[in-house]
Amino acid sequence: MNILGIETSCDETAASVVKNGCDVLSNVIVSSLNEHSKYGGIIPEIASRRQMECINSVVEQSLIDANSSLKKIDAIAYTAEPGLIGSLLVGISFAKALSLATQKPLIPVNHIKAHVYASFLKDKASVEQFKAPQLPCIGLVVSGGHSNLYHIKTFKDFTLLGQTRDDAIGEAYDKVARLLKLGYPGGPVIDRLAKNGKPSNIQFTCAQLPGSLDFSFSGIKTAVLYYQLKNKRGIDYSDEDICFAFQQSVIETIVKKSLAACTQKNCKTLIVGGGVAANSYLRKQLSAEAKNHHIEVYFPPMKLCTDNAAMIAGLGYHWA
Ligand code: KG4
Ligand code: ZN
């Protein structure tokens, strides 16, 4: 069964054809990110206007890349929620119009749940190493808008175990990068700079919220701000040292709560998705700690960590 996926929840316009919920036949992503970076965040009006302009050609290209056509598509899956309303509307309206015109069934998909589905996808570049995770498992979504922990029994049965009470982890990366004037998005640059940071006397801590699997990441950016105000850059600290200390603290918290969720639900499989799943330190720390606890951890291929339509088509298959 071939599913056409359409994703327009934030700055990207994406379309993909996925076979049987697993094989990624095409994965087209056009992003307007460059146009937003000078503002330090996404401007919804710019995002939805760009999506209106390019959705037609993105969907067409995804069919061409997959060596497919609308006739060979069995159903159309689209991101129904959550996301920027103007952006979502472009994808939703397009999917509905296409479904009406072609008489193909429509499948609404939740964007956050789809992020963890990325580990079940086999893209051309990762065919060799591919091994599908086992259900039930714990799903960790670490993105620009969400930090969620799920107990996943089946692809239709997700129980939310914990979520952020304020900022998402990706949002914390983006806000700290803004304080350090590193541009947007902040995750990749902090990831890179932190590699040259030294363990130092800079200590940032995240609220631990004992007894809960919820997260809180808003305090740490304020701690970074006050540290900057009280100390001199180049004399007391370097940007690299701040990135190191910040990253160490947020990743430690994510690792601790993810393993606690596995213990609580007696799960030996942990799957990770969302933009922050591309983070090198998270990959290293979580893999090492999971191994110590005899838990198998799965990260998607890099290009399926951030927003894409293959994850929408993939999860949509299970609702078809
Ligand atoms: O999943 P995503 O593409 O969009 C949402 O659904 O939110 O995630 C984007 C987020 C941004 O906050 C970005 O800074 C973060 O993912 N990100 C990273 C890395 N690459 C992207 N954060 C940490 N390390 C990275 N290497
Ligand atoms: Zn996302």
Coordinates of C-alpha atoms and ligand atoms in Angstrom, one line a residue:
M1 CA 0.0 0.0 0.0
N2 CA 1.4 3.4 -1.0
I3 CA 0.6 6.4 1.1
L4 CA 1.2 10.0 0.1
G5 CA 2.1 12.1 3.1
I6 CA 1.8 15.9 3.3
E7 CA 3.4 17.9 6.1
T8 CA 3.1 21.7 6.6
S9 CA 3.1 22.3 10.4
C10 CA 5.9 24.9 10.7
D11 CA 8.4 26.4 8.2
E12 CA 8.6 23.4 5.9
T13 CA 6.5 22.1 3.0
A14 CA 7.1 18.4 2.7
A15 CA 5.6 15.5 0.7
S16 CA 6.6 11.8 0.7
V17 CA 5.5 8.5 -0.7
V18 CA 5.9 5.6 1.8
K19 CA 5.2 1.9 0.9
N20 CA 3.6 -0.3 3.5
G21 CA 4.5 2.1 6.4
C22 CA 8.2 1.3 6.0
D23 CA 9.9 2.0 2.7
V24 CA 10.5 5.7 2.0
L25 CA 10.2 6.0 -1.8
S26 CA 10.5 9.8 -1.8
N27 CA 11.1 12.5 0.7
V28 CA 10.8 16.1 -0.5
I29 CA 11.3 19.0 1.9
V30 CA 11.4 22.7 1.0
S31 CA 12.1 25.0 3.9
S32 CA 11.6 28.7 4.3
L33 CA 14.0 28.7 7.3
N34 CA 16.5 31.2 5.7
E35 CA 13.8 33.8 5.5
H36 CA 13.1 33.5 9.2
S37 CA 16.6 33.4 10.6
K38 CA 17.1 37.2 10.7
Y39 CA 14.0 37.5 13.0
G40 CA 15.3 34.9 15.4
G41 CA 12.3 32.6 15.1
I42 CA 9.5 31.5 12.7
I43 CA 7.2 34.3 11.3
P44 CA 3.9 32.4 10.7
E45 CA 2.8 34.7 7.9
I46 CA 6.0 34.2 5.9
A47 CA 5.8 30.4 6.4
S48 CA 2.3 30.0 5.2
R49 CA 2.8 32.2 2.2
R50 CA 5.8 30.2 1.0
Q51 CA 3.8 27.0 1.6
M52 CA 1.0 28.2 -0.6
E53 CA 3.5 28.9 -3.3
C54 CA 5.3 25.6 -3.3
I55 CA 2.9 22.9 -2.1
N56 CA 1.9 21.9 -5.6
S57 CA 5.4 21.4 -6.9
V58 CA 6.6 19.7 -3.7
V59 CA 3.8 17.0 -4.0
E60 CA 4.4 16.6 -7.7
Q61 CA 8.1 16.1 -7.1
S62 CA 7.5 13.5 -4.4
L63 CA 5.4 11.5 -6.9
I64 CA 8.2 11.8 -9.6
D65 CA 11.0 10.8 -7.1
A66 CA 9.0 7.8 -6.1
N67 CA 8.5 6.8 -9.7
S68 CA 4.8 6.9 -8.9
S69 CA 1.6 8.8 -9.8
L70 CA -1.7 9.7 -8.1
K71 CA -3.2 6.6 -9.6
K72 CA -0.8 4.4 -7.7
I73 CA -1.5 6.2 -4.4
D74 CA -3.9 4.3 -2.0
A75 CA -4.5 7.1 0.6
I76 CA -3.4 10.6 1.5
A77 CA -2.1 11.3 5.0
Y78 CA -1.7 14.8 6.3
T79 CA -0.6 16.6 9.4
A80 CA -3.8 17.6 11.1
E81 CA -2.3 19.0 14.4
P82 CA -0.4 20.6 16.2
G83 CA 1.3 23.4 14.3
L84 CA 1.0 27.0 13.1
I85 CA -2.6 27.4 12.1
G86 CA -2.0 29.2 8.8
S87 CA 0.6 26.6 7.8
L88 CA -1.5 23.6 8.8
L89 CA -4.4 25.0 6.8
V90 CA -2.3 24.9 3.6
G91 CA -1.6 21.2 3.9
I92 CA -5.0 20.3 5.2
S93 CA -6.8 22.1 2.3
F94 CA -4.5 20.7 -0.3
A95 CA -4.9 17.1 1.0
K96 CA -8.7 17.5 1.2
A97 CA -8.9 18.9 -2.3
L98 CA -6.7 16.1 -3.7
S99 CA -8.8 13.5 -1.9
L100 CA -12.0 14.9 -3.4
A101 CA -10.6 15.1 -6.8
T102 CA -9.1 11.6 -6.8
Q103 CA -11.6 9.8 -4.5
K104 CA -8.7 8.5 -2.3
P105 CA -9.2 8.2 1.5
L106 CA -7.9 10.9 3.8
I107 CA -5.9 10.1 7.0
P108 CA -5.4 12.9 9.6
V109 CA -2.1 12.4 11.5
N110 CA -0.8 13.9 14.8
H111 CA 2.6 15.5 14.1
I112 CA 4.2 14.8 17.5
K113 CA 3.3 11.0 17.5
A114 CA 4.6 10.9 13.9
H115 CA 8.0 12.1 15.0
V116 CA 8.7 8.9 17.0
Y117 CA 7.5 6.9 14.0
A118 CA 10.6 8.0 12.1
S119 CA 12.6 5.1 13.6
F120 CA 10.3 2.6 11.8
L121 CA 11.2 4.1 8.4
K122 CA 13.7 2.6 6.0
D123 CA 15.2 5.3 3.8
K124 CA 17.5 4.6 0.9
A125 CA 20.6 5.8 2.9
S126 CA 19.9 3.6 5.9
V127 CA 18.7 0.3 4.4
E128 CA 21.8 -1.6 5.4
Q129 CA 21.7 -0.8 9.2
F130 CA 17.8 -0.9 9.4
K131 CA 16.3 -2.9 12.2
A132 CA 12.7 -2.1 13.2
P133 CA 12.1 -1.4 16.9
Q134 CA 9.7 -3.7 18.9
L135 CA 6.4 -2.6 20.4
P136 CA 5.5 -1.9 23.2
C137 CA 8.1 0.7 23.8
I138 CA 8.7 4.2 25.2
G139 CA 8.7 7.0 22.7
L140 CA 10.6 10.3 23.4
V141 CA 9.8 13.3 21.3
V142 CA 12.3 16.1 21.6
S143 CA 11.5 18.9 19.1
G144 CA 11.2 22.7 18.8
G145 CA 7.7 22.6 20.1
H146 CA 7.5 19.5 22.3
S147 CA 9.2 17.3 24.8
N148 CA 6.9 14.3 25.3
L149 CA 7.3 10.8 26.7
Y150 CA 4.8 8.2 25.5
H151 CA 4.1 4.6 26.4
I152 CA 3.4 3.2 22.9
K153 CA 1.5 -0.2 22.9
T154 CA 0.4 -0.1 19.3
F155 CA 0.5 2.6 16.6
K156 CA -3.0 3.5 17.6
D157 CA -2.4 3.4 21.4
F158 CA -0.1 6.1 22.7
T159 CA -0.3 7.1 26.4
L160 CA 1.3 10.4 27.4
L161 CA 3.5 9.8 30.4
G162 CA 5.2 13.2 30.7
Q163 CA 5.6 16.5 28.8
T164 CA 7.2 19.9 29.3
R165 CA 5.4 22.3 31.7
D166 CA 6.9 25.3 29.9
D167 CA 9.5 25.5 27.1
A168 CA 10.3 22.5 24.9
I169 CA 13.9 21.4 24.8
G170 CA 14.4 22.6 21.2
E171 CA 12.9 25.9 22.2
A172 CA 15.5 26.1 25.1
Y173 CA 18.3 25.5 22.6
D174 CA 16.9 28.2 20.3
K175 CA 16.5 30.7 23.2
V176 CA 20.0 30.1 24.6
A177 CA 21.4 30.5 21.1
R178 CA 19.6 33.8 20.8
L179 CA 21.1 35.0 24.1
L180 CA 24.5 34.1 22.7
K181 CA 23.7 35.7 19.4
L182 CA 24.3 32.5 17.5
G183 CA 21.3 32.7 15.1
Y184 CA 18.3 30.5 14.5
P185 CA 17.8 27.6 14.8
G186 CA 20.1 27.2 17.8
G187 CA 20.3 23.4 18.2
P188 CA 22.8 22.6 15.5
V189 CA 25.2 25.5 16.4
I190 CA 25.1 24.8 20.2
D191 CA 25.7 21.1 19.4
R192 CA 28.8 22.1 17.4
L193 CA 30.2 24.7 19.8
A194 CA 29.7 22.5 22.9
K195 CA 32.2 20.0 21.5
N196 CA 34.9 22.7 22.1
G197 CA 33.6 23.7 25.6
K198 CA 35.4 22.5 28.7
P199 CA 33.8 21.1 31.8
S200 CA 34.3 24.3 34.0
N201 CA 32.9 25.9 37.0
I202 CA 29.8 27.0 35.1
Q203 CA 26.8 25.0 36.5
F204 CA 23.3 25.2 35.1
T205 CA 20.6 23.1 36.5
C206 CA 17.2 22.1 35.2
A207 CA 14.2 21.8 37.5
Q208 CA 14.0 18.0 38.3
L209 CA 10.3 17.8 39.2
P210 CA 10.8 14.7 41.4
G211 CA 8.2 11.9 41.1
S212 CA 7.0 13.2 37.7
L213 CA 8.0 12.4 34.1
D214 CA 7.3 16.0 33.2
F215 CA 10.1 18.4 32.1
S216 CA 10.8 22.1 32.7
F217 CA 13.3 23.9 30.5
S218 CA 12.4 27.6 30.9
G219 CA 14.5 28.2 34.0
I220 CA 17.8 27.3 32.4
K221 CA 17.7 30.0 29.8
T222 CA 17.2 32.6 32.6
A223 CA 20.1 31.1 34.4
V224 CA 22.2 31.5 31.2
L225 CA 21.0 35.1 30.9
Y226 CA 22.0 36.0 34.5
Y227 CA 25.3 34.2 34.1
Q228 CA 26.0 36.4 31.1
L229 CA 25.0 39.6 32.9
K230 CA 27.3 38.8 35.9
N231 CA 30.3 37.6 34.0
K232 CA 32.6 38.9 31.2
R233 CA 32.7 37.1 27.9
G234 CA 36.3 36.3 26.9
I235 CA 37.5 36.7 30.4
D236 CA 35.2 34.6 32.7
Y237 CA 33.7 32.4 30.0
S238 CA 33.6 31.5 26.3
D239 CA 30.4 30.8 24.3
E240 CA 31.7 27.2 24.0
D241 CA 31.8 26.7 27.8
I242 CA 28.2 28.0 28.1
C243 CA 27.0 25.7 25.3
F244 CA 28.7 22.8 27.0
A245 CA 27.3 23.5 30.5
F246 CA 23.8 24.2 29.1
Q247 CA 23.7 21.1 26.9
Q248 CA 25.1 18.8 29.6
S249 CA 22.3 19.8 31.9
V250 CA 19.3 19.5 29.5
I251 CA 20.5 16.3 28.0
E252 CA 21.2 14.7 31.5
T253 CA 17.6 15.5 32.4
I254 CA 16.2 14.0 29.2
V255 CA 18.3 10.8 29.6
K256 CA 17.3 10.4 33.3
K257 CA 13.5 10.8 32.6
S258 CA 13.5 8.6 29.5
L259 CA 15.2 5.7 31.5
A260 CA 12.8 6.3 34.4
A261 CA 9.8 5.9 31.9
C262 CA 11.3 2.6 30.6
T263 CA 11.7 1.4 34.2
Q264 CA 8.2 2.5 35.2
K265 CA 6.6 0.7 32.2
N266 CA 9.0 -2.2 32.2
C267 CA 10.0 -1.4 28.5
K268 CA 13.3 -2.5 27.0
T269 CA 12.9 -0.4 23.9
L270 CA 13.2 3.4 23.6
I271 CA 12.6 5.3 20.4
V272 CA 13.6 8.9 19.9
G273 CA 12.3 11.5 17.4
G274 CA 12.1 15.2 16.7
G275 CA 14.8 17.8 15.7
V276 CA 16.8 17.4 19.0
A277 CA 17.2 13.7 18.2
A278 CA 19.9 14.9 15.7
N279 CA 21.9 16.1 18.7
S280 CA 25.3 14.3 18.9
Y281 CA 25.6 14.5 22.7
L282 CA 22.0 13.2 23.3
R283 CA 22.8 10.3 20.9
K284 CA 26.1 9.5 22.8
Q285 CA 24.8 9.8 26.3
L286 CA 21.4 8.1 25.8
S287 CA 23.0 5.2 23.9
A288 CA 25.6 4.7 26.7
E289 CA 23.1 4.9 29.5
A290 CA 20.5 2.7 27.8
K291 CA 23.2 0.1 27.2
N292 CA 24.0 0.1 31.0
H293 CA 20.3 -0.6 31.6
H294 CA 19.9 -3.2 28.9
I295 CA 17.6 -1.0 26.9
E296 CA 17.7 -0.8 23.1
V297 CA 17.6 2.8 21.9
Y298 CA 16.6 3.8 18.3
F299 CA 17.4 7.1 16.6
P300 CA 16.0 7.9 13.1
P301 CA 18.4 8.7 10.2
M302 CA 19.5 12.4 10.6
K303 CA 17.2 13.7 7.8
L304 CA 14.1 12.1 9.4
C305 CA 14.7 13.7 12.8
T306 CA 13.5 17.1 11.8
D307 CA 10.1 17.8 10.1
N308 CA 9.4 15.6 7.1
A309 CA 6.4 14.0 5.4
A310 CA 7.7 10.4 5.4
M311 CA 6.8 10.1 9.2
I312 CA 3.3 11.3 8.4
A313 CA 2.8 8.8 5.6
G314 CA 4.4 6.1 7.7
L315 CA 2.2 6.5 10.8
G316 CA -0.8 7.2 8.5
Y317 CA -0.5 3.7 7.0
H318 CA -1.5 2.2 10.4
W319 CA -4.7 4.2 10.4
A320 CA -5.6 3.5 6.7
Ligands
KG4_1 O1 11.2 18.5 15.0 P1 11.6 19.9 14.5 O2 12.2 20.0 13.1 O3 10.4 20.9 14.5 C1 9.4 20.8 15.4 O4 8.4 20.0 15.3 O5 9.5 21.6 16.4 O6 12.6 20.5 15.5 C2 13.3 21.7 15.4 C3 14.1 21.9 16.6 C4 14.7 23.3 16.7 O7 14.5 23.8 18.0 C5 16.2 23.1 16.6 O8 17.0 24.0 17.3 C6 16.4 21.7 17.1 O9 15.2 21.0 16.7 N1 17.6 21.0 16.6 C7 18.6 20.6 17.4 C8 19.6 20.0 16.6 N2 19.1 20.0 15.3 C9 17.9 20.6 15.3 N3 18.8 20.7 18.7 C10 19.9 20.2 19.3 N4 20.9 19.7 18.6 C11 20.8 19.5 17.2 N5 21.8 19.0 16.5
ZN2 ZN 8.2 18.5 14.3

